mmCIF file of C-alpha atoms in Angstrom:
data_model
loop_
_atom_site.group_PDB
_atom_site.id
_atom_site.type_symbol
_atom_site.label_atom_id
_atom_site.label_comp_id
_atom_site.label_asym_id
_atom_site.label_seq_id
_atom_site.Cartn_x
_atom_site.Cartn_y
_atom_site.Cartn_z
ATOM 1 C CA ASP A 1 79.013 176.103 -100.035
ATOM 2 C CA ILE A 2 80.998 177.989 -97.417
ATOM 3 C CA GLN A 3 84.625 178.616 -98.319
ATOM 4 C CA MET A 4 87.288 179.143 -95.664
ATOM 5 C CA THR A 5 90.342 181.224 -96.544
ATOM 6 C CA GLN A 6 93.238 180.786 -94.159
ATOM 7 C CA SER A 7 96.453 182.801 -94.058
ATOM 8 C CA PRO A 8 99.354 182.681 -94.131
ATOM 9 C CA SER A 9 99.945 179.299 -95.772
ATOM 10 C CA SER A 10 103.184 178.987 -93.828
ATOM 11 C CA LEU A 11 105.175 180.884 -91.239
ATOM 12 C CA SER A 12 108.448 180.622 -89.398
ATOM 13 C CA ALA A 13 108.932 182.119 -85.943
ATOM 14 C CA SER A 14 111.364 181.930 -83.057
ATOM 15 C CA VAL A 15 110.665 180.065 -79.851
ATOM 16 C CA GLY A 16 108.812 182.375 -77.483
ATOM 17 C CA ASN A 17 107.385 184.552 -80.224
ATOM 18 C CA ARG A 18 103.695 185.250 -80.744
ATOM 19 C CA VAL A 19 102.110 183.582 -83.779
ATOM 20 C CA THR A 20 98.840 184.630 -85.381
ATOM 21 C CA ILE A 21 96.807 182.838 -88.062
ATOM 22 C CA THR A 22 93.661 184.244 -89.651
ATOM 23 C CA CYS A 23 90.682 182.500 -91.178
ATOM 24 C CA GLN A 24 87.968 184.194 -93.219
ATOM 25 C CA ALA A 25 84.613 182.631 -94.053
ATOM 26 C CA SER A 26 82.819 183.352 -97.318
ATOM 27 C CA GLN A 27 79.641 184.133 -95.339
ATOM 28 C CA ASP A 28 78.601 184.814 -91.766
ATOM 29 C CA ILE A 29 79.081 181.665 -89.697
ATOM 30 C CA GLY A 30 78.557 183.195 -86.253
ATOM 31 C CA ASN A 31 80.975 181.493 -83.915
ATOM 32 C CA PHE A 32 80.646 178.069 -85.564
ATOM 33 C CA LEU A 33 84.379 177.675 -86.043
ATOM 34 C CA ASN A 34 86.988 175.273 -84.697
ATOM 35 C CA TRP A 35 90.797 175.092 -84.843
ATOM 36 C CA TYR A 36 92.899 171.931 -85.157
ATOM 37 C CA GLN A 37 96.581 171.076 -84.944
ATOM 38 C CA GLN A 38 98.059 168.335 -87.109
ATOM 39 C CA LYS A 39 101.553 167.033 -86.507
ATOM 40 C CA PRO A 40 103.410 165.198 -89.312
ATOM 41 C CA GLY A 41 102.066 161.704 -89.888
ATOM 42 C CA LYS A 42 99.329 162.116 -87.298
ATOM 43 C CA ALA A 43 95.601 162.744 -87.283
ATOM 44 C CA PRO A 44 94.361 166.260 -86.455
ATOM 45 C CA LYS A 45 93.658 167.265 -82.873
ATOM 46 C CA LEU A 46 90.991 169.756 -81.772
ATOM 47 C CA LEU A 47 92.431 172.788 -79.964
ATOM 48 C CA ILE A 48 89.707 175.453 -80.002
ATOM 49 C CA TYR A 49 85.948 175.038 -80.452
ATOM 50 C CA ASP A 50 83.220 177.610 -81.025
ATOM 51 C CA ALA A 51 85.855 180.168 -82.060
ATOM 52 C CA SER A 52 87.277 180.865 -78.617
ATOM 53 C CA ASN A 53 86.833 177.910 -76.256
ATOM 54 C CA LEU A 54 89.921 175.941 -75.294
ATOM 55 C CA GLU A 55 89.513 172.175 -75.521
ATOM 56 C CA THR A 56 90.219 170.348 -72.282
ATOM 57 C CA GLY A 57 93.905 169.603 -71.790
ATOM 58 C CA VAL A 58 95.113 172.090 -74.411
ATOM 59 C CA PRO A 59 97.786 174.527 -73.152
ATOM 60 C CA SER A 60 96.594 178.039 -72.433
ATOM 61 C CA ARG A 61 99.120 179.568 -74.841
ATOM 62 C CA PHE A 62 96.629 178.660 -77.582
ATOM 63 C CA SER A 63 93.657 180.956 -78.056
ATOM 64 C CA GLY A 64 91.037 181.910 -80.609
ATOM 65 C CA SER A 65 88.806 184.877 -81.274
ATOM 66 C CA GLY A 66 86.384 186.294 -83.792
ATOM 67 C CA SER A 67 82.852 185.886 -85.063
ATOM 68 C CA GLY A 68 80.907 186.350 -88.250
ATOM 69 C CA THR A 69 83.414 186.033 -91.077
ATOM 70 C CA ASP A 70 86.785 186.866 -89.495
ATOM 71 C CA PHE A 71 88.624 184.695 -87.017
ATOM 72 C CA THR A 72 92.062 184.638 -85.427
ATOM 73 C CA PHE A 73 94.103 181.864 -83.859
ATOM 74 C CA THR A 74 97.057 182.786 -81.648
ATOM 75 C CA ILE A 75 99.944 180.992 -80.015
ATOM 76 C CA SER A 76 101.119 183.450 -77.373
ATOM 77 C CA SER A 77 104.596 181.951 -76.944
ATOM 78 C CA LEU A 78 105.659 179.468 -79.619
ATOM 79 C CA GLN A 79 107.168 176.236 -78.307
ATOM 80 C CA PRO A 80 109.191 173.624 -80.243
ATOM 81 C CA GLU A 81 106.381 171.073 -79.838
ATOM 82 C CA ASP A 82 103.964 173.415 -81.628
ATOM 83 C CA ILE A 83 105.407 172.730 -85.085
ATOM 84 C CA GLY A 84 102.842 171.299 -87.464
ATOM 85 C CA ARG A 85 99.900 172.479 -89.528
ATOM 86 C CA TYR A 86 96.909 174.324 -88.185
ATOM 87 C CA TYR A 87 93.443 174.304 -89.725
ATOM 88 C CA CYS A 88 90.259 176.238 -89.168
ATOM 89 C CA GLN A 89 86.957 174.403 -89.762
ATOM 90 C CA GLN A 90 83.419 175.766 -90.023
ATOM 91 C CA TYR A 91 80.266 173.857 -89.135
ATOM 92 C CA ASP A 92 77.540 176.365 -89.930
ATOM 93 C CA ASN A 93 76.711 174.402 -93.099
ATOM 94 C CA LEU A 94 78.158 170.905 -93.170
ATOM 95 C CA TRP A 95 81.911 171.089 -92.615
ATOM 96 C CA THR A 96 84.722 172.894 -94.437
ATOM 97 C CA PHE A 97 88.388 173.226 -93.576
ATOM 98 C CA GLY A 98 90.718 176.083 -94.355
ATOM 99 C CA GLN A 99 93.762 175.317 -96.482
ATOM 100 C CA GLY A 100 96.027 175.086 -93.445
ATOM 101 C CA THR A 101 99.017 176.971 -92.073
ATOM 102 C CA LYS A 102 102.371 175.272 -91.673
ATOM 103 C CA VAL A 103 104.188 176.504 -88.558
ATOM 104 C CA GLU A 104 107.940 176.085 -88.315
ATOM 105 C CA ILE A 105 110.619 177.160 -85.857
ATOM 106 C CA LYS A 106 113.100 179.750 -87.107
ATOM 107 C CA GLU B 1 88.927 154.193 -75.221
ATOM 108 C CA VAL B 2 87.650 155.284 -78.629
ATOM 109 C CA GLN B 3 89.372 153.517 -81.507
ATOM 110 C CA LEU B 4 88.851 153.904 -85.244
ATOM 111 C CA LEU B 5 90.691 151.566 -87.579
ATOM 112 C CA GLU B 6 90.524 152.107 -91.328
ATOM 113 C CA SER B 7 91.260 149.497 -93.962
ATOM 114 C CA GLY B 8 90.780 148.911 -97.663
ATOM 115 C CA GLY B 9 93.160 151.447 -99.150
ATOM 116 C CA GLY B 10 95.520 150.625 -101.978
ATOM 117 C CA LEU B 11 96.482 151.248 -105.582
ATOM 118 C CA VAL B 12 93.678 151.443 -108.129
ATOM 119 C CA GLN B 13 93.549 152.503 -111.776
ATOM 120 C CA PRO B 14 91.649 155.600 -112.890
ATOM 121 C CA GLY B 15 87.997 154.712 -113.338
ATOM 122 C CA GLY B 16 88.258 151.891 -110.844
ATOM 123 C CA SER B 17 86.523 151.275 -107.532
ATOM 124 C CA LEU B 18 87.550 150.725 -103.941
ATOM 125 C CA ARG B 19 85.693 150.193 -100.681
ATOM 126 C CA LEU B 20 87.065 151.564 -97.444
ATOM 127 C CA SER B 21 86.043 150.285 -94.022
ATOM 128 C CA CYS B 22 86.379 151.773 -90.556
ATOM 129 C CA ALA B 23 85.966 149.546 -87.500
ATOM 130 C CA ALA B 24 84.895 151.532 -84.453
ATOM 131 C CA SER B 25 85.038 150.681 -80.766
ATOM 132 C CA GLY B 26 84.883 152.319 -77.361
ATOM 133 C CA PHE B 27 81.680 154.316 -77.824
ATOM 134 C CA MET B 28 77.990 153.902 -78.715
ATOM 135 C CA PHE B 29 78.568 153.762 -82.482
ATOM 136 C CA SER B 30 74.922 154.019 -83.525
ATOM 137 C CA SER B 31 74.482 157.285 -81.583
ATOM 138 C CA TYR B 32 76.984 159.315 -83.566
ATOM 139 C CA THR B 33 77.302 160.810 -87.004
ATOM 140 C CA MET B 34 80.447 159.473 -88.677
ATOM 141 C CA SER B 35 82.516 160.978 -91.441
ATOM 142 C CA TRP B 36 85.334 160.535 -93.931
ATOM 143 C CA VAL B 37 87.957 163.258 -94.331
ATOM 144 C CA ARG B 38 90.809 163.013 -96.823
ATOM 145 C CA GLN B 39 94.214 164.574 -97.234
ATOM 146 C CA ALA B 40 96.065 164.544 -100.543
ATOM 147 C CA PRO B 41 99.856 164.151 -100.260
ATOM 148 C CA GLY B 42 101.329 167.358 -98.848
ATOM 149 C CA LYS B 43 97.949 169.079 -98.944
ATOM 150 C CA GLY B 44 95.256 170.154 -96.518
ATOM 151 C CA LEU B 45 92.217 168.428 -95.063
ATOM 152 C CA GLU B 46 89.078 167.975 -97.155
ATOM 153 C CA TRP B 47 85.782 166.803 -95.705
ATOM 154 C CA VAL B 48 84.373 164.071 -97.990
ATOM 155 C CA SER B 49 81.182 162.596 -96.579
ATOM 156 C CA ALA B 50 79.142 162.015 -93.430
ATOM 157 C CA ILE B 51 76.299 159.756 -92.294
ATOM 158 C CA SER B 52 73.899 160.091 -89.382
ATOM 159 C CA GLY B 53 73.830 157.584 -86.555
ATOM 160 C CA SER B 54 70.828 155.728 -87.957
ATOM 161 C CA GLY B 55 72.187 155.880 -91.492
ATOM 162 C CA GLY B 56 69.090 157.723 -92.665
ATOM 163 C CA ARG B 57 70.868 160.934 -93.635
ATOM 164 C CA THR B 58 73.965 161.168 -95.798
ATOM 165 C CA TYR B 59 76.029 164.168 -96.872
ATOM 166 C CA TYR B 60 78.667 164.573 -99.562
ATOM 167 C CA ALA B 61 81.190 167.137 -100.730
ATOM 168 C CA ASP B 62 80.539 168.314 -104.284
ATOM 169 C CA SER B 63 83.864 166.821 -105.380
ATOM 170 C CA VAL B 64 82.645 163.255 -104.721
ATOM 171 C CA LYS B 65 78.865 163.510 -105.103
ATOM 172 C CA GLY B 66 77.548 160.847 -107.452
ATOM 173 C CA ARG B 67 80.758 158.794 -107.277
ATOM 174 C CA PHE B 68 81.154 157.939 -103.583
ATOM 175 C CA THR B 69 78.609 156.293 -101.283
ATOM 176 C CA ILE B 70 78.856 156.309 -97.505
ATOM 177 C CA SER B 71 77.124 153.649 -95.428
ATOM 178 C CA ARG B 72 77.297 152.013 -92.030
ATOM 179 C CA ASP B 73 76.452 148.741 -90.337
ATOM 180 C CA ASN B 74 75.578 149.493 -86.721
ATOM 181 C CA SER B 75 75.413 145.783 -85.870
ATOM 182 C CA LYS B 76 79.101 145.550 -86.793
ATOM 183 C CA ASN B 77 80.168 149.016 -85.578
ATOM 184 C CA THR B 78 81.602 149.639 -89.020
ATOM 185 C CA LEU B 79 81.606 152.605 -91.392
ATOM 186 C CA TYR B 80 82.127 152.242 -95.147
ATOM 187 C CA LEU B 81 83.000 154.382 -98.135
ATOM 188 C CA GLN B 82 82.349 152.943 -101.577
ATOM 189 C CA MET B 83 84.411 154.884 -104.103
ATOM 190 C CA ASN B 84 83.604 154.501 -107.811
ATOM 191 C CA SER B 85 84.885 156.221 -110.950
ATOM 192 C CA LEU B 86 88.093 157.077 -109.143
ATOM 193 C CA ARG B 87 90.296 159.879 -110.466
ATOM 194 C CA ALA B 88 93.924 160.822 -109.911
ATOM 195 C CA GLU B 89 92.770 163.730 -107.753
ATOM 196 C CA ASP B 90 91.145 161.270 -105.328
ATOM 197 C CA THR B 91 94.624 160.122 -104.298
ATOM 198 C CA ALA B 92 94.838 160.823 -100.580
ATOM 199 C CA VAL B 93 94.974 159.437 -97.090
ATOM 200 C CA TYR B 94 91.375 158.814 -96.046
ATOM 201 C CA PHE B 95 90.593 159.335 -92.380
ATOM 202 C CA CYS B 96 87.568 157.958 -90.610
ATOM 203 C CA ALA B 97 86.374 160.472 -88.019
ATOM 204 C CA LYS B 98 83.731 160.502 -85.306
ATOM 205 C CA LEU B 99 81.713 163.682 -85.062
ATOM 206 C CA SER B 100 80.729 165.258 -81.773
ATOM 207 C CA ILE B 101 77.205 164.983 -80.406
ATOM 208 C CA GLU B 102 74.514 166.981 -82.155
ATOM 209 C CA TYR B 103 73.277 170.051 -80.288
ATOM 210 C CA CYS B 104 70.486 172.518 -80.942
ATOM 211 C CA PRO B 105 71.369 176.099 -79.926
ATOM 212 C CA SER B 106 68.277 177.480 -81.662
ATOM 213 C CA THR B 107 65.707 176.188 -84.117
ATOM 214 C CA ARG B 108 68.304 174.184 -85.996
ATOM 215 C CA CYS B 109 70.694 171.496 -84.850
ATOM 216 C CA LEU B 110 74.408 171.372 -85.506
ATOM 217 C CA ILE B 111 77.293 168.983 -85.209
ATOM 218 C CA SER B 112 80.423 170.862 -84.324
ATOM 219 C CA HIS B 113 83.687 169.025 -84.594
ATOM 220 C CA PHE B 114 85.592 165.853 -85.366
ATOM 221 C CA ASP B 115 86.601 164.565 -81.936
ATOM 222 C CA TYR B 116 88.239 161.242 -82.778
ATOM 223 C CA TRP B 117 90.167 160.192 -85.864
ATOM 224 C CA GLY B 118 91.657 157.011 -87.222
ATOM 225 C CA GLN B 119 95.221 156.895 -88.497
ATOM 226 C CA GLY B 120 94.091 156.860 -92.113
ATOM 227 C CA THR B 121 94.369 154.572 -95.118
ATOM 228 C CA LEU B 122 96.154 155.588 -98.320
ATOM 229 C CA VAL B 123 94.311 155.462 -101.626
ATOM 230 C CA THR B 124 96.433 155.899 -104.738
ATOM 231 C CA VAL B 125 94.734 156.316 -108.099
ATOM 232 C CA SER B 126 97.244 155.787 -110.863
ATOM 233 C CA SER B 127 97.796 153.776 -114.020
#
């Protein structure tokens, strides 16, 4: 099974600040990685697919990079509506989510 | 518009059984792999199980293998999850999710992401 290790588990940043989340796979998964946002009480929403492609309609302040085992998700300028939890998910072998990162406004 | 509506959650004793249903609409149900993903209270997402469009292939997380059975009825556009031998650690909101279309970038085929989700149904395992 492929394990996904996401960090940090939570972060607090000011509006306008840059936020970075990392995700490490237990084995090489190429670029078979997606990122989701989940707001409280809601279902997750796809933001980034194939490590770096922005889903249609998602603001350009969200971006992703990486390949192999190490991936990064960035919010270039944190907005109040970005609070929630963010998850990475691999699909090289079935599907596995990272543990999630809770993003709060300082 | 794609809609997924789960039902069947509730309170069950440890060792008990429960059957979840997910009624789908707004897309060609039989053409897509469908899945269950759960989220324990205050915790992260955990993929549970998936089933191919025809129902011929099923997949399970190790944590539920041998206890849960996924199935579908394409004539009713409905996905099911039969949960047996339930444990306290199975307590979670269970989401029904549609997977994206299968694609084949090389010699193998992959299914990338969960593109539509239901609102979830809560399963509580407690005495």
